[in-house]
Amino acid sequence: MTHLSSPSDALVFFGATGDLAHKKIFPALQAMVKQGQLKVPVIGVAKAGWNLEQLRARAHDSLEKYGGVDPVAFEKLIGLLRYVDGDYQDAATFVALRKELKDSRHPAHYLAIPPALFETVVEQLAQSNCARGARVIVEKPFGHDLASARDLNRVLLTAFDETAIFRIDHYLGKRPVNNLVVFRFYNAFVEAFWNRNYIDSVQITMAEDFGVQGRGGFYDQTGAIRDVIQNHLFQVLSNLAMEPPVRNDSESVRDEKVKVLKAIPSIAVEDLVRGQFRGYRDEPGVAKDSQIETFAALKLAVDSWRWKGVPFYIRAGKCLPVTCTEIMARLRKPPTLIPDSVLKENHLRLRLSPEITIAMGMMSLAPGEAVSLQTGEMVASRFPCADETDAYERLLGAAMEGESTMFAREDYVEEAWRIVDPVLKKSPPIFRYDSKTWGPAEVERVTPPGGWSNPTVSPEVTAVKAA
Ligand code: BG6
């Protein structure tokens, strides 16, 4: 189990007939072929009683629905596609896979399957000689709590070295999320104020204006904290709070992210408000007395040299008024002679979606002769381009090259669970909220100084996104 630097010479994806493959993987594969990034055999594995023709038809259907068929790239993809049908419990499935892999020495095995199946598949890969020299790409959710994440790591480490394990969090493949690091470290002026001396509070909001979209069965075992906060929003937080890495290699970058999480004490019950939208319990797959949160607002501390004393707030929810992910950092007020109530603080607003915005809020004299102040924003904004690389395409390409920076390391995942695990176990009360509102009234208990900043999305942006 030595460090592997050669690119993967085959891509195996388990769960080939599933939902994730349909929505994300086939579109990513076609795009990779189109970019000339994917030229090796792509072997789908599933237990569906299908043959290769059926998988090809499924790939076509996937592309018709998600992103469009590119005739030239699609033909090439179809040429690379293979299929192995069989039960994951059955050793014969893996014998067939080894045969299909032919002389491939460095396959990448992508486990796009429920975590309950990981152990079986990993064991079978090891026994069938498919794991040697290989990489493994693991889909989220990576565990359900700290103990299960450790178990999962233990299972993976029986067959793969940590450097060969690629844990997917698709937020790490998002350019606007990576841009946070670039914005902070490539602009000298940011360094001057991006610390506890100037920043008063930071809030991150991930709002979605839709519900669980038919995923009730999954969601009701998960909830907002496990679904998007422990993973996606902690990645955003790490990018906001980390120190500059001392080198550009993947481990130096990932070391800094782990340090951020290490500096965060586990969340206290009084610093969390959980909500559930009215109507959630009527969704298929959801328990009639479900105590799972579709909304969470929490406060945490980053007790590092840079951030000690600055509260960080995170809020995420389904069925909120808009779909938007945005960061709002408020600065301390200057010691002016005018009353504090008149003076609004400066802010930095960083929007990650649906469009990318960087805005600085500042005070100036309002027009007219009276001495009154107004807040204005200096805004830089752009729509993501239509041909922007999708997160999955970027991540799969990186994993096959063995580039680990955009993947969660074992210690990071475990630290992230450590922060949320105790409060999840205590299961604090759930408060109901109406769809299209900003969560339950009780959220007042966990509110940043100056209040939550509720993002609005202009109809123009919504129209561009829908197009
Ligand atoms: C997924 C969650 O991981 O991320 C979903 O399971 C959520 O519930 C989605 O809607 C959000 O991803 P994105 O890329 O649309 O912000």
Coordinates of C-alpha atoms and ligand atoms in Angstrom, one line a residue:
M1 CA 0.0 0.0 0.0
T2 CA 2.5 2.7 -1.1
H3 CA 1.7 6.2 -2.4
L4 CA 0.5 6.0 -5.9
S5 CA 1.4 8.7 -8.3
S6 CA 0.3 7.1 -11.6
P7 CA -3.0 8.3 -13.1
S8 CA -5.8 5.7 -12.9
D9 CA -6.0 3.5 -15.9
A10 CA -9.7 2.5 -15.5
L11 CA -12.7 3.9 -13.7
V12 CA -15.1 1.5 -12.0
F13 CA -18.3 2.9 -10.6
F14 CA -20.5 1.0 -8.3
G15 CA -24.2 2.0 -8.3
A16 CA -24.1 2.4 -12.1
T17 CA -27.9 2.1 -12.4
G18 CA -28.6 4.4 -9.4
D19 CA -29.8 8.0 -9.0
L20 CA -26.4 9.6 -8.5
A21 CA -25.1 8.0 -11.7
H22 CA -28.1 9.2 -13.6
K23 CA -28.0 12.8 -12.3
K24 CA -24.3 13.5 -11.9
I25 CA -21.9 10.8 -13.0
F26 CA -22.9 10.3 -16.6
P27 CA -23.0 14.1 -17.3
A28 CA -19.5 14.4 -15.6
L29 CA -18.1 11.5 -17.6
Q30 CA -19.3 12.9 -20.9
A31 CA -17.8 16.3 -20.0
M32 CA -14.5 14.6 -19.1
V33 CA -14.5 12.7 -22.4
K34 CA -15.2 16.0 -24.2
Q35 CA -12.3 17.7 -22.5
G36 CA -10.0 14.8 -23.5
Q37 CA -9.6 14.0 -19.7
L38 CA -11.1 10.5 -19.9
K39 CA -9.7 7.9 -22.3
V40 CA -9.7 4.8 -20.1
P41 CA -12.3 2.1 -19.7
V42 CA -15.3 3.0 -17.6
I43 CA -16.9 0.0 -15.9
G44 CA -20.3 0.3 -14.4
V45 CA -21.2 -2.2 -11.7
A46 CA -24.7 -2.8 -10.3
K47 CA -27.2 -5.5 -9.4
A48 CA -30.0 -4.7 -11.8
G49 CA -30.1 -7.7 -14.1
W50 CA -29.1 -5.4 -16.9
N51 CA -26.7 -5.7 -19.9
L52 CA -24.4 -3.2 -21.4
E53 CA -27.0 -2.0 -24.0
Q54 CA -29.3 -1.1 -21.1
L55 CA -26.6 0.8 -19.3
R56 CA -25.8 2.7 -22.5
A57 CA -29.5 3.6 -22.9
R58 CA -29.5 4.8 -19.3
A59 CA -26.5 6.9 -20.0
H60 CA -28.3 8.5 -23.0
D61 CA -31.4 9.1 -20.9
S62 CA -29.3 10.7 -18.2
L63 CA -27.6 13.1 -20.6
E64 CA -30.9 14.0 -22.3
K65 CA -32.2 15.0 -18.9
Y66 CA -29.1 16.5 -17.4
G67 CA -27.0 18.7 -19.6
G68 CA -27.6 17.4 -23.1
V69 CA -26.1 14.7 -25.3
D70 CA -23.0 15.8 -27.2
P71 CA -23.0 13.4 -30.1
V72 CA -19.3 13.1 -30.6
A73 CA -18.3 12.9 -26.9
F74 CA -21.3 10.5 -26.2
E75 CA -20.1 8.1 -28.9
K76 CA -16.7 8.0 -27.3
L77 CA -18.1 7.5 -23.9
I78 CA -20.2 4.6 -25.1
G79 CA -17.1 3.1 -26.6
L80 CA -15.4 3.2 -23.2
L81 CA -18.3 1.9 -21.2
R82 CA -18.4 -1.6 -19.9
Y83 CA -20.9 -3.3 -17.5
V84 CA -20.7 -5.9 -14.8
D85 CA -24.0 -7.1 -13.3
G86 CA -24.1 -8.9 -10.0
D87 CA -24.6 -8.9 -6.3
Y88 CA -22.0 -7.1 -4.2
Q89 CA -22.1 -10.0 -1.7
D90 CA -21.2 -12.5 -4.4
A91 CA -17.5 -13.1 -5.0
A92 CA -18.3 -14.0 -8.7
T93 CA -19.2 -10.3 -9.3
F94 CA -15.7 -9.3 -8.4
V95 CA -14.1 -12.1 -10.4
A96 CA -16.1 -10.7 -13.4
L97 CA -14.9 -7.2 -12.5
R98 CA -11.2 -8.3 -12.3
K99 CA -11.7 -9.9 -15.7
E100 CA -13.2 -6.8 -17.2
L101 CA -10.4 -4.7 -15.8
K102 CA -8.0 -6.8 -18.0
D103 CA -4.5 -5.6 -17.4
S104 CA -5.4 -2.4 -15.6
R105 CA -3.0 -1.9 -12.7
H106 CA -4.4 1.3 -11.2
P107 CA -8.1 1.4 -11.3
A108 CA -10.2 4.0 -9.5
H109 CA -13.2 2.4 -7.7
Y110 CA -16.0 4.9 -7.2
L111 CA -18.5 3.8 -4.5
A112 CA -21.6 5.6 -5.6
I113 CA -23.6 3.3 -3.3
P114 CA -25.2 3.6 0.2
P115 CA -22.5 3.5 2.9
A116 CA -24.1 0.3 4.4
L117 CA -22.6 -1.5 1.4
F118 CA -19.0 0.0 1.6
E119 CA -17.6 -2.7 3.9
T120 CA -18.8 -5.6 1.7
V121 CA -17.5 -3.9 -1.5
V122 CA -14.2 -3.0 0.0
E123 CA -13.6 -6.5 1.3
Q124 CA -14.6 -8.0 -2.0
L125 CA -12.3 -5.7 -3.9
A126 CA -9.4 -6.7 -1.7
Q127 CA -10.1 -10.4 -2.0
S128 CA -10.5 -10.3 -5.8
N129 CA -7.2 -8.5 -6.3
C130 CA -9.0 -5.4 -7.6
A131 CA -7.7 -3.1 -4.7
R132 CA -4.0 -3.5 -5.2
G133 CA -2.5 -0.3 -6.8
A134 CA -6.0 1.1 -6.9
R135 CA -7.8 4.2 -5.6
V136 CA -11.2 4.4 -3.9
I137 CA -13.5 7.3 -4.3
V138 CA -16.2 7.5 -1.6
E139 CA -19.5 9.3 -1.8
K140 CA -21.0 11.2 1.1
P141 CA -22.5 10.7 3.7
F142 CA -19.2 9.7 5.3
G143 CA -20.6 8.2 8.4
H144 CA -23.5 9.1 10.5
D145 CA -21.6 10.2 13.6
L146 CA -18.0 10.1 14.9
A147 CA -18.1 6.4 15.7
S148 CA -19.5 5.3 12.3
A149 CA -17.0 7.6 10.5
R150 CA -14.2 5.9 12.4
D151 CA -15.6 2.5 11.5
L152 CA -15.8 3.4 7.9
N153 CA -12.2 4.7 7.9
R154 CA -11.1 1.5 9.5
V155 CA -12.8 -0.5 6.8
L156 CA -11.3 1.5 3.9
L157 CA -7.9 1.4 5.5
T158 CA -7.9 -2.4 5.5
A159 CA -7.6 -2.3 1.7
F160 CA -6.4 1.2 0.8
D161 CA -3.8 3.5 2.0
E162 CA -5.1 7.0 3.2
T163 CA -3.4 8.5 0.1
A164 CA -5.5 6.3 -2.1
I165 CA -8.8 7.3 -0.5
F166 CA -10.8 10.1 -2.0
R167 CA -13.8 11.2 0.1
I168 CA -16.1 13.3 -2.0
D169 CA -17.7 16.5 -0.7
H170 CA -18.9 18.2 -3.9
Y171 CA -18.5 21.6 -2.2
L172 CA -14.8 21.1 -2.5
G173 CA -15.2 20.9 -6.3
K174 CA -17.1 24.2 -6.5
R175 CA -15.1 27.0 -7.9
P176 CA -16.8 29.7 -5.8
V177 CA -15.9 27.8 -2.7
N178 CA -12.2 27.5 -3.8
N179 CA -12.4 31.2 -4.8
L180 CA -12.7 32.1 -1.1
V181 CA -9.2 30.9 -0.5
V182 CA -8.0 32.8 -3.6
F183 CA -9.8 36.0 -2.6
R184 CA -8.3 35.9 0.9
F185 CA -4.7 35.0 0.1
Y186 CA -4.2 36.6 -3.2
N187 CA -5.4 40.0 -2.2
A188 CA -3.1 41.8 0.2
F189 CA -5.7 44.2 1.5
V190 CA -7.9 41.4 2.9
E191 CA -5.2 40.3 5.2
A192 CA -5.3 43.6 7.0
F193 CA -8.8 43.2 8.4
W194 CA -9.5 39.4 8.1
N195 CA -9.0 38.7 11.8
R196 CA -10.4 39.2 15.3
N197 CA -9.1 42.8 15.5
Y198 CA -11.6 44.0 12.8
I199 CA -14.2 41.3 12.3
D200 CA -17.1 41.3 14.7
S201 CA -19.0 38.2 13.5
V202 CA -19.3 35.9 10.5
Q203 CA -22.4 34.2 9.3
I204 CA -22.9 31.6 6.6
T205 CA -26.4 31.0 5.2
M206 CA -27.3 28.1 2.9
A207 CA -30.9 28.6 1.9
E208 CA -32.9 26.3 -0.4
D209 CA -36.4 27.2 -1.6
F210 CA -37.3 23.5 -2.2
G211 CA -38.0 20.6 0.1
V212 CA -36.6 17.1 0.1
Q213 CA -37.5 16.4 -3.5
G214 CA -38.5 12.8 -3.1
R215 CA -35.5 12.0 -0.9
G216 CA -37.6 11.7 2.2
G217 CA -36.3 8.2 3.1
F218 CA -32.7 9.4 3.0
Y219 CA -33.3 12.8 4.5
D220 CA -35.3 11.5 7.5
Q221 CA -32.2 9.5 8.6
T222 CA -30.0 12.5 8.0
G223 CA -31.3 16.1 8.7
A224 CA -29.8 19.4 7.8
I225 CA -26.8 19.2 10.1
R226 CA -25.5 15.9 8.7
D227 CA -26.7 16.6 5.1
V228 CA -25.0 20.0 4.5
I229 CA -23.5 21.6 7.7
Q230 CA -21.0 19.0 9.0
N231 CA -19.6 18.6 5.5
H232 CA -20.4 21.3 2.9
L233 CA -20.6 24.3 5.2
F234 CA -17.7 23.3 7.4
Q235 CA -15.7 23.3 4.2
V236 CA -16.8 26.8 3.5
L237 CA -16.0 27.7 7.1
S238 CA -12.5 26.2 6.9
N239 CA -11.8 28.2 3.7
L240 CA -12.8 31.3 5.5
A241 CA -10.9 30.7 8.8
M242 CA -7.8 28.8 7.8
E243 CA -4.2 30.2 7.8
P244 CA -2.3 30.4 4.6
P245 CA -0.7 27.0 3.9
V246 CA 3.1 26.9 4.1
R247 CA 3.3 25.1 0.8
N248 CA 0.9 24.3 -2.1
D249 CA 0.9 20.6 -1.8
S250 CA -2.4 18.8 -0.8
E251 CA -1.2 17.9 2.7
S252 CA -0.1 21.4 3.6
V253 CA -3.5 22.7 2.5
R254 CA -5.4 20.0 4.3
D255 CA -3.3 20.4 7.4
E256 CA -4.5 24.0 7.7
K257 CA -8.2 23.0 7.3
V258 CA -7.9 20.4 10.0
K259 CA -6.4 23.0 12.3
V260 CA -9.5 25.2 11.9
L261 CA -11.7 22.3 13.0
K262 CA -9.4 21.4 15.9
A263 CA -9.9 25.0 17.2
I264 CA -13.7 24.6 17.3
P265 CA -15.2 23.3 20.5
S266 CA -18.2 20.9 20.2
I267 CA -21.4 22.9 19.7
A268 CA -23.4 23.5 22.9
V269 CA -27.1 22.8 23.0
E270 CA -27.9 26.4 23.7
D271 CA -26.1 27.4 20.6
L272 CA -28.3 25.4 18.2
V273 CA -31.9 25.9 17.0
R274 CA -33.5 23.1 15.0
G275 CA -36.6 23.6 12.8
Q276 CA -38.8 21.5 10.6
F277 CA -41.0 22.9 7.8
R278 CA -44.7 22.3 8.1
G279 CA -45.7 19.6 5.6
Y280 CA -42.4 17.7 5.9
R281 CA -44.0 14.8 7.8
D282 CA -46.4 14.3 4.9
E283 CA -43.4 13.6 2.5
P284 CA -43.1 10.0 1.3
G285 CA -40.5 8.2 3.4
V286 CA -40.7 10.6 6.3
A287 CA -42.0 9.4 9.7
K288 CA -45.3 10.9 10.9
D289 CA -43.6 12.0 14.1
S290 CA -40.2 12.8 12.6
Q291 CA -37.8 14.7 14.9
I292 CA -35.4 15.4 12.0
E293 CA -34.4 19.0 11.3
T294 CA -34.9 20.5 7.9
F295 CA -33.5 23.8 9.3
A296 CA -30.6 24.5 11.7
A297 CA -29.0 27.7 13.0
L298 CA -26.0 27.4 15.2
K299 CA -23.2 29.4 16.7
L300 CA -19.7 28.2 17.1
A301 CA -16.3 29.5 18.2
V302 CA -13.0 29.2 16.4
D303 CA -10.5 29.4 19.2
S304 CA -7.5 30.1 17.1
W305 CA -5.1 33.0 17.4
R306 CA -6.8 34.7 14.5
W307 CA -10.4 34.2 15.5
K308 CA -10.7 33.9 19.3
G309 CA -13.7 35.9 20.4
V310 CA -15.3 36.2 17.0
P311 CA -18.6 34.2 16.8
F312 CA -19.3 32.3 13.6
Y313 CA -23.0 31.5 12.8
I314 CA -24.2 28.9 10.3
R315 CA -27.8 28.5 9.1
A316 CA -29.1 26.1 6.6
G317 CA -32.6 25.0 5.6
K318 CA -35.1 23.6 3.1
C319 CA -38.2 25.5 2.0
L320 CA -36.8 28.9 2.8
P321 CA -37.7 32.0 0.7
V322 CA -34.8 31.7 -1.8
T323 CA -32.0 29.4 -2.9
C324 CA -28.7 31.1 -2.1
T325 CA -25.5 30.5 -0.3
E326 CA -23.9 33.6 1.2
I327 CA -21.4 34.7 3.8
M328 CA -21.7 37.9 5.7
A329 CA -18.8 39.2 7.7
R330 CA -19.5 42.3 9.8
L331 CA -16.7 44.5 10.9
R332 CA -16.3 46.3 14.3
K333 CA -17.6 49.8 14.2
P334 CA -15.1 52.7 14.3
P335 CA -15.1 54.9 17.4
T336 CA -16.9 57.9 15.8
L337 CA -18.7 60.7 17.7
I338 CA -22.1 59.9 16.2
P339 CA -24.5 57.7 18.1
D340 CA -23.8 54.0 17.7
S341 CA -27.4 53.3 16.7
V342 CA -27.0 55.6 13.6
L343 CA -23.8 54.1 12.5
K344 CA -24.0 50.8 10.6
E345 CA -21.0 48.6 10.5
N346 CA -19.0 47.8 7.4
H347 CA -19.4 44.4 6.0
L348 CA -18.0 42.0 3.5
R349 CA -20.6 39.9 1.6
L350 CA -19.5 36.9 -0.3
R351 CA -22.1 35.1 -2.3
L352 CA -21.3 31.6 -3.6
S353 CA -24.6 30.9 -5.4
P354 CA -26.7 31.3 -7.5
E355 CA -24.2 33.9 -8.7
I356 CA -20.8 34.9 -7.4
T357 CA -20.7 38.2 -5.6
I358 CA -18.1 40.0 -3.6
A359 CA -19.6 43.1 -2.0
M360 CA -18.2 45.6 0.6
G361 CA -20.7 47.5 2.6
M362 CA -19.6 51.0 3.6
M363 CA -21.0 54.2 5.1
S364 CA -21.0 57.6 3.4
L365 CA -22.9 60.9 3.6
A366 CA -26.4 60.6 2.1
P367 CA -27.2 63.2 -0.6
G368 CA -28.6 66.5 0.6
E369 CA -27.3 69.0 3.1
A370 CA -28.4 67.2 6.3
V371 CA -25.8 65.2 8.1
S372 CA -27.2 61.7 7.5
L373 CA -25.5 58.6 6.6
Q374 CA -26.2 55.8 4.1
T375 CA -24.8 52.3 3.6
G376 CA -23.7 51.5 0.1
E377 CA -22.1 48.4 -1.3
M378 CA -19.2 48.2 -3.7
V379 CA -20.2 45.1 -5.7
A380 CA -18.3 42.8 -8.0
S381 CA -20.6 40.1 -9.4
R382 CA -20.7 37.6 -12.2
F383 CA -22.9 34.7 -13.3
P384 CA -21.3 31.3 -13.5
C385 CA -20.6 30.7 -17.2
A386 CA -22.7 28.1 -18.9
D387 CA -19.6 26.0 -19.8
E388 CA -18.1 26.1 -16.3
T389 CA -16.8 22.8 -15.2
D390 CA -19.2 20.9 -12.9
A391 CA -18.0 20.0 -9.4
Y392 CA -18.3 16.2 -10.1
E393 CA -16.3 16.5 -13.3
R394 CA -13.5 18.4 -11.5
L395 CA -13.5 16.0 -8.6
L396 CA -13.5 12.7 -10.6
G397 CA -10.7 14.1 -12.8
A398 CA -8.6 15.1 -9.8
A399 CA -9.2 11.7 -8.0
M400 CA -8.1 9.8 -11.2
E401 CA -4.9 11.9 -11.3
G402 CA -4.3 11.3 -7.6
E403 CA -4.7 14.9 -6.6
S404 CA -6.0 15.0 -3.1
T405 CA -6.5 18.7 -2.2
M406 CA -10.2 18.7 -3.1
F407 CA -11.0 15.7 -0.9
A408 CA -11.7 15.4 2.8
R409 CA -8.9 13.7 4.8
E410 CA -9.6 11.1 7.5
D411 CA -8.7 13.5 10.4
Y412 CA -10.7 16.3 9.0
V413 CA -13.9 14.2 8.7
E414 CA -13.5 12.9 12.3
E415 CA -12.9 16.4 13.6
A416 CA -16.0 17.6 11.8
W417 CA -18.1 14.9 13.5
R418 CA -16.6 15.6 16.9
I419 CA -18.0 19.2 16.6
V420 CA -21.6 18.2 15.9
D421 CA -21.8 14.7 17.4
P422 CA -22.7 15.6 21.1
V423 CA -25.4 18.0 20.2
L424 CA -26.9 15.6 17.6
K425 CA -27.0 12.9 20.3
K426 CA -28.8 15.3 22.7
S427 CA -31.5 15.8 20.0
P428 CA -32.7 19.3 21.1
P429 CA -36.3 20.2 20.4
I430 CA -37.7 20.8 16.9
F431 CA -39.6 24.0 16.1
R432 CA -42.0 24.1 13.2
Y433 CA -41.8 26.8 10.5
D434 CA -43.9 27.7 7.5
S435 CA -42.5 27.2 4.0
K436 CA -41.0 30.3 2.5
T437 CA -40.0 31.8 5.8
W438 CA -36.6 32.1 7.4
G439 CA -37.1 29.3 9.9
P440 CA -38.9 29.1 13.2
A441 CA -39.3 32.2 15.4
E442 CA -37.1 30.5 18.0
V443 CA -34.1 31.2 15.8
E444 CA -33.9 34.6 17.6
R445 CA -32.1 32.7 20.3
V446 CA -29.1 32.1 18.0
T447 CA -28.9 35.4 16.1
P448 CA -25.7 37.2 15.1
P449 CA -25.1 40.7 16.4
G450 CA -26.9 43.0 14.0
G451 CA -29.3 40.1 13.0
W452 CA -29.3 37.5 10.3
S453 CA -28.7 38.9 6.9
N454 CA -31.4 37.3 4.7
P455 CA -30.2 37.1 1.1
T456 CA -32.5 38.2 -1.7
V457 CA -32.1 36.9 -5.2
S458 CA -33.0 39.1 -8.2
P459 CA -35.5 37.6 -10.7
E460 CA -32.9 38.2 -13.4
V461 CA -30.5 35.8 -11.6
T462 CA -33.3 33.2 -11.1
A463 CA -34.1 33.5 -14.8
V464 CA -30.4 33.0 -15.9
K465 CA -30.2 29.9 -13.6
A466 CA -33.4 28.4 -14.9
A467 CA -32.3 28.9 -18.6
Ligands
BG6_1 C1 -26.4 17.6 -1.2 C2 -27.5 17.5 -0.2 O1 -25.2 17.1 -0.7 O2 -26.2 19.0 -1.4 C3 -28.8 18.2 -0.7 O3 -27.8 16.1 0.1 C4 -28.5 19.6 -1.0 O4 -29.8 18.1 0.3 C5 -27.3 19.7 -2.0 O5 -29.6 20.2 -1.7 C6 -26.9 21.1 -2.3 O6 -25.9 21.1 -3.2 P1 -25.8 22.3 -4.3 O7 -24.6 22.0 -5.1 O8 -27.0 22.4 -5.0 O9 -25.6 23.6 -3.4

